[in-house]
Amino acid sequence: MTAIAIVAICAWALVTIVESAKDKSKKKLSSKETNAYKAEIAELKERVSVLEKIVTDERYDLKKQFADLESDRVA
């Protein structure tokens, strides 16, 4: 009987969360919020671009290989 109550409470909570998320997604954003999100997305894209450059740099891979060799030598 307790298990049924727990499942019912969890199901009710899940439905409430899903409905709340749907309501938030339907909410229109103000232009100020939209501009803030656009600026944040632009910053994140720039950061990802920099990280991609670092990771694809040949010297980065070489440094990683040296670090792996060092850790193998110590172990």
CSV table of N, CA and C in Angstrom, one decimal:
chain,number,residue,atom,x,y,z
A,1,MET,N,0.8,-1.2,0.0
A,1,MET,CA,0.0,0.0,0.0
A,1,MET,C,0.9,1.3,0.0
A,2,THR,N,2.0,1.2,0.8
A,2,THR,CA,2.9,2.3,0.8
A,2,THR,C,3.5,2.6,-0.6
A,3,ALA,N,3.9,1.5,-1.2
A,3,ALA,CA,4.5,1.6,-2.5
A,3,ALA,C,3.5,2.3,-3.5
A,4,ILE,N,2.3,2.0,-3.5
A,4,ILE,CA,1.3,2.6,-4.4
A,4,ILE,C,1.2,4.1,-4.1
A,5,ALA,N,1.2,4.5,-2.8
A,5,ALA,CA,1.2,5.9,-2.4
A,5,ALA,C,2.4,6.6,-3.0
A,6,ILE,N,3.6,6.0,-2.8
A,6,ILE,CA,4.8,6.6,-3.3
A,6,ILE,C,4.8,6.8,-4.8
A,7,VAL,N,4.4,5.8,-5.5
A,7,VAL,CA,4.3,5.9,-7.0
A,7,VAL,C,3.3,7.0,-7.4
A,8,ALA,N,2.2,7.0,-6.7
A,8,ALA,CA,1.2,8.1,-7.0
A,8,ALA,C,1.8,9.5,-6.8
A,9,ILE,N,2.5,9.7,-5.7
A,9,ILE,CA,3.0,11.0,-5.4
A,9,ILE,C,4.1,11.3,-6.5
A,10,CYS,N,4.9,10.4,-6.8
A,10,CYS,CA,6.0,10.6,-7.8
A,10,CYS,C,5.3,10.9,-9.2
A,11,ALA,N,4.3,10.2,-9.5
A,11,ALA,CA,3.6,10.5,-10.8
A,11,ALA,C,3.0,11.9,-10.8
A,12,TRP,N,2.4,12.2,-9.7
A,12,TRP,CA,1.8,13.6,-9.6
A,12,TRP,C,2.8,14.6,-9.7
A,13,ALA,N,4.0,14.4,-9.1
A,13,ALA,CA,5.1,15.4,-9.1
A,13,ALA,C,5.6,15.5,-10.5
A,14,LEU,N,5.7,14.4,-11.2
A,14,LEU,CA,6.2,14.4,-12.6
A,14,LEU,C,5.3,15.2,-13.5
A,15,VAL,N,4.0,14.9,-13.4
A,15,VAL,CA,3.0,15.6,-14.2
A,15,VAL,C,3.1,17.1,-14.0
A,16,THR,N,3.2,17.5,-12.7
A,16,THR,CA,3.2,18.9,-12.3
A,16,THR,C,4.5,19.5,-12.9
A,17,ILE,N,5.6,18.9,-12.9
A,17,ILE,CA,6.8,19.4,-13.4
A,17,ILE,C,6.7,19.6,-15.0
A,18,VAL,N,6.2,18.6,-15.6
A,18,VAL,CA,6.0,18.6,-17.1
A,18,VAL,C,5.1,19.8,-17.5
A,19,GLU,N,4.0,19.9,-16.8
A,19,GLU,CA,3.0,21.0,-17.1
A,19,GLU,C,3.7,22.3,-16.9
A,20,SER,N,4.4,22.4,-15.8
A,20,SER,CA,5.1,23.7,-15.5
A,20,SER,C,6.1,24.1,-16.6
A,21,ALA,N,6.8,23.1,-17.1
A,21,ALA,CA,7.8,23.3,-18.2
A,21,ALA,C,7.1,23.7,-19.4
A,22,LYS,N,5.9,23.1,-19.7
A,22,LYS,CA,5.2,23.5,-20.9
A,22,LYS,C,4.7,25.0,-20.8
A,23,ASP,N,4.2,25.4,-19.6
A,23,ASP,CA,3.8,26.7,-19.4
A,23,ASP,C,4.9,27.7,-19.6
A,24,LYS,N,6.1,27.4,-19.1
A,24,LYS,CA,7.2,28.3,-19.3
A,24,LYS,C,7.7,28.4,-20.7
A,25,SER,N,7.6,27.3,-21.5
A,25,SER,CA,8.0,27.3,-22.9
A,25,SER,C,7.0,28.2,-23.7
A,26,LYS,N,5.8,28.3,-23.3
A,26,LYS,CA,4.8,29.1,-24.0
A,26,LYS,C,4.9,30.6,-23.7
A,27,LYS,N,5.6,30.9,-22.6
A,27,LYS,CA,5.8,32.3,-22.2
A,27,LYS,C,6.6,33.1,-23.2
A,28,LYS,N,6.2,34.2,-23.6
A,28,LYS,CA,6.9,35.1,-24.5
A,28,LYS,C,8.0,35.8,-23.7
A,29,LEU,N,9.2,35.9,-24.3
A,29,LEU,CA,10.3,36.6,-23.7
A,29,LEU,C,10.2,38.0,-24.1
A,30,SER,N,10.7,38.9,-23.2
A,30,SER,CA,10.7,40.3,-23.6
A,30,SER,C,11.9,40.5,-24.5
A,31,SER,N,12.0,41.6,-25.1
A,31,SER,CA,13.1,41.9,-26.1
A,31,SER,C,14.4,42.0,-25.3
A,32,LYS,N,14.3,42.5,-24.0
A,32,LYS,CA,15.5,42.6,-23.2
A,32,LYS,C,16.1,41.2,-22.9
A,33,GLU,N,15.2,40.3,-22.6
A,33,GLU,CA,15.6,38.9,-22.3
A,33,GLU,C,16.1,38.2,-23.5
A,34,THR,N,15.5,38.5,-24.7
A,34,THR,CA,15.9,37.9,-25.9
A,34,THR,C,17.3,38.4,-26.3
A,35,ASN,N,17.5,39.6,-26.1
A,35,ASN,CA,18.9,40.2,-26.4
A,35,ASN,C,19.9,39.6,-25.5
A,36,ALA,N,19.5,39.4,-24.2
A,36,ALA,CA,20.5,38.9,-23.3
A,36,ALA,C,20.8,37.4,-23.6
A,37,TYR,N,19.8,36.7,-24.1
A,37,TYR,CA,20.1,35.3,-24.5
A,37,TYR,C,20.9,35.3,-25.8
A,38,LYS,N,20.7,36.2,-26.7
A,38,LYS,CA,21.4,36.2,-27.9
A,38,LYS,C,22.9,36.6,-27.6
A,39,ALA,N,23.1,37.5,-26.7
A,39,ALA,CA,24.5,37.9,-26.3
A,39,ALA,C,25.2,36.7,-25.7
A,40,GLU,N,24.5,36.0,-24.8
A,40,GLU,CA,25.1,34.9,-24.1
A,40,GLU,C,25.4,33.7,-25.1
A,41,ILE,N,24.6,33.5,-26.1
A,41,ILE,CA,24.8,32.5,-27.1
A,41,ILE,C,26.0,32.9,-27.9
A,42,ALA,N,26.1,34.1,-28.3
A,42,ALA,CA,27.3,34.6,-29.1
A,42,ALA,C,28.6,34.4,-28.3
A,43,GLU,N,28.6,34.7,-27.0
A,43,GLU,CA,29.8,34.5,-26.2
A,43,GLU,C,30.1,33.0,-26.1
A,44,LEU,N,29.1,32.2,-25.9
A,44,LEU,CA,29.4,30.7,-25.8
A,44,LEU,C,29.9,30.2,-27.1
A,45,LYS,N,29.4,30.7,-28.3
A,45,LYS,CA,29.9,30.2,-29.6
A,45,LYS,C,31.3,30.6,-29.7
A,46,GLU,N,31.7,31.8,-29.3
A,46,GLU,CA,33.1,32.3,-29.3
A,46,GLU,C,34.0,31.4,-28.5
A,47,ARG,N,33.5,31.1,-27.3
A,47,ARG,CA,34.3,30.2,-26.4
A,47,ARG,C,34.5,28.8,-27.0
A,48,VAL,N,33.5,28.3,-27.6
A,48,VAL,CA,33.6,26.9,-28.2
A,48,VAL,C,34.5,27.0,-29.3
A,49,SER,N,34.5,28.1,-30.1
A,49,SER,CA,35.4,28.2,-31.2
A,49,SER,C,36.9,28.2,-30.7
A,50,VAL,N,37.1,29.0,-29.7
A,50,VAL,CA,38.5,29.0,-29.1
A,50,VAL,C,38.9,27.6,-28.6
A,51,LEU,N,38.0,26.9,-27.9
A,51,LEU,CA,38.3,25.6,-27.4
A,51,LEU,C,38.6,24.6,-28.6
A,52,GLU,N,37.8,24.8,-29.7
A,52,GLU,CA,38.1,23.9,-30.8
A,52,GLU,C,39.5,24.2,-31.4
A,53,LYS,N,39.8,25.4,-31.5
A,53,LYS,CA,41.2,25.8,-32.0
A,53,LYS,C,42.3,25.2,-31.1
A,54,ILE,N,42.1,25.3,-29.8
A,54,ILE,CA,43.1,24.7,-28.9
A,54,ILE,C,43.2,23.2,-29.1
A,55,VAL,N,42.1,22.5,-29.1
A,55,VAL,CA,42.1,21.1,-29.1
A,55,VAL,C,42.6,20.5,-30.4
A,56,THR,N,42.3,21.2,-31.5
A,56,THR,CA,42.8,20.8,-32.8
A,56,THR,C,44.2,21.2,-33.2
A,57,ASP,N,44.8,22.0,-32.3
A,57,ASP,CA,46.1,22.5,-32.5
A,57,ASP,C,47.1,21.3,-32.4
A,58,GLU,N,48.0,21.2,-33.3
A,58,GLU,CA,49.0,20.1,-33.2
A,58,GLU,C,49.8,20.1,-32.0
A,59,ARG,N,50.2,21.3,-31.5
A,59,ARG,CA,51.0,21.4,-30.3
A,59,ARG,C,50.2,20.9,-29.1
A,60,TYR,N,48.9,21.1,-29.1
A,60,TYR,CA,48.1,20.6,-27.9
A,60,TYR,C,48.2,19.1,-27.9
A,61,ASP,N,48.1,18.4,-29.0
A,61,ASP,CA,48.1,17.0,-29.1
A,61,ASP,C,49.5,16.5,-28.6
A,62,LEU,N,50.5,17.2,-29.1
A,62,LEU,CA,51.9,16.8,-28.7
A,62,LEU,C,52.1,17.0,-27.2
A,63,LYS,N,51.6,18.1,-26.6
A,63,LYS,CA,51.7,18.2,-25.1
A,63,LYS,C,51.0,17.1,-24.4
A,64,LYS,N,49.8,16.8,-24.9
A,64,LYS,CA,49.0,15.7,-24.3
A,64,LYS,C,49.8,14.4,-24.3
A,65,GLN,N,50.4,14.1,-25.5
A,65,GLN,CA,51.2,12.9,-25.6
A,65,GLN,C,52.4,12.9,-24.6
A,66,PHE,N,53.0,14.0,-24.5
A,66,PHE,CA,54.1,14.1,-23.5
A,66,PHE,C,53.6,13.9,-22.1
A,67,ALA,N,52.5,14.5,-21.8
A,67,ALA,CA,51.9,14.3,-20.4
A,67,ALA,C,51.5,12.8,-20.2
A,68,ASP,N,51.0,12.2,-21.2
A,68,ASP,CA,50.6,10.8,-21.1
A,68,ASP,C,51.9,9.9,-20.9
A,69,LEU,N,53.0,10.2,-21.6
A,69,LEU,CA,54.2,9.5,-21.4
A,69,LEU,C,54.8,9.7,-20.0
A,70,GLU,N,54.7,10.9,-19.5
A,70,GLU,CA,55.2,11.2,-18.2
A,70,GLU,C,54.4,10.4,-17.1
A,71,SER,N,53.1,10.4,-17.3
A,71,SER,CA,52.2,9.7,-16.3
A,71,SER,C,52.5,8.2,-16.4
A,72,ASP,N,52.8,7.6,-17.6
A,72,ASP,CA,53.1,6.2,-17.7
A,72,ASP,C,54.4,5.9,-17.1
A,73,ARG,N,55.4,6.8,-17.2
A,73,ARG,CA,56.7,6.6,-16.7
A,73,ARG,C,56.7,6.7,-15.1
A,74,VAL,N,55.8,7.5,-14.6
A,74,VAL,CA,55.7,7.6,-13.1
A,74,VAL,C,55.0,6.4,-12.5
A,75,ALA,N,54.0,5.9,-13.2
A,75,ALA,CA,53.2,4.8,-12.8
A,75,ALA,C,54.0,3.5,-13.0
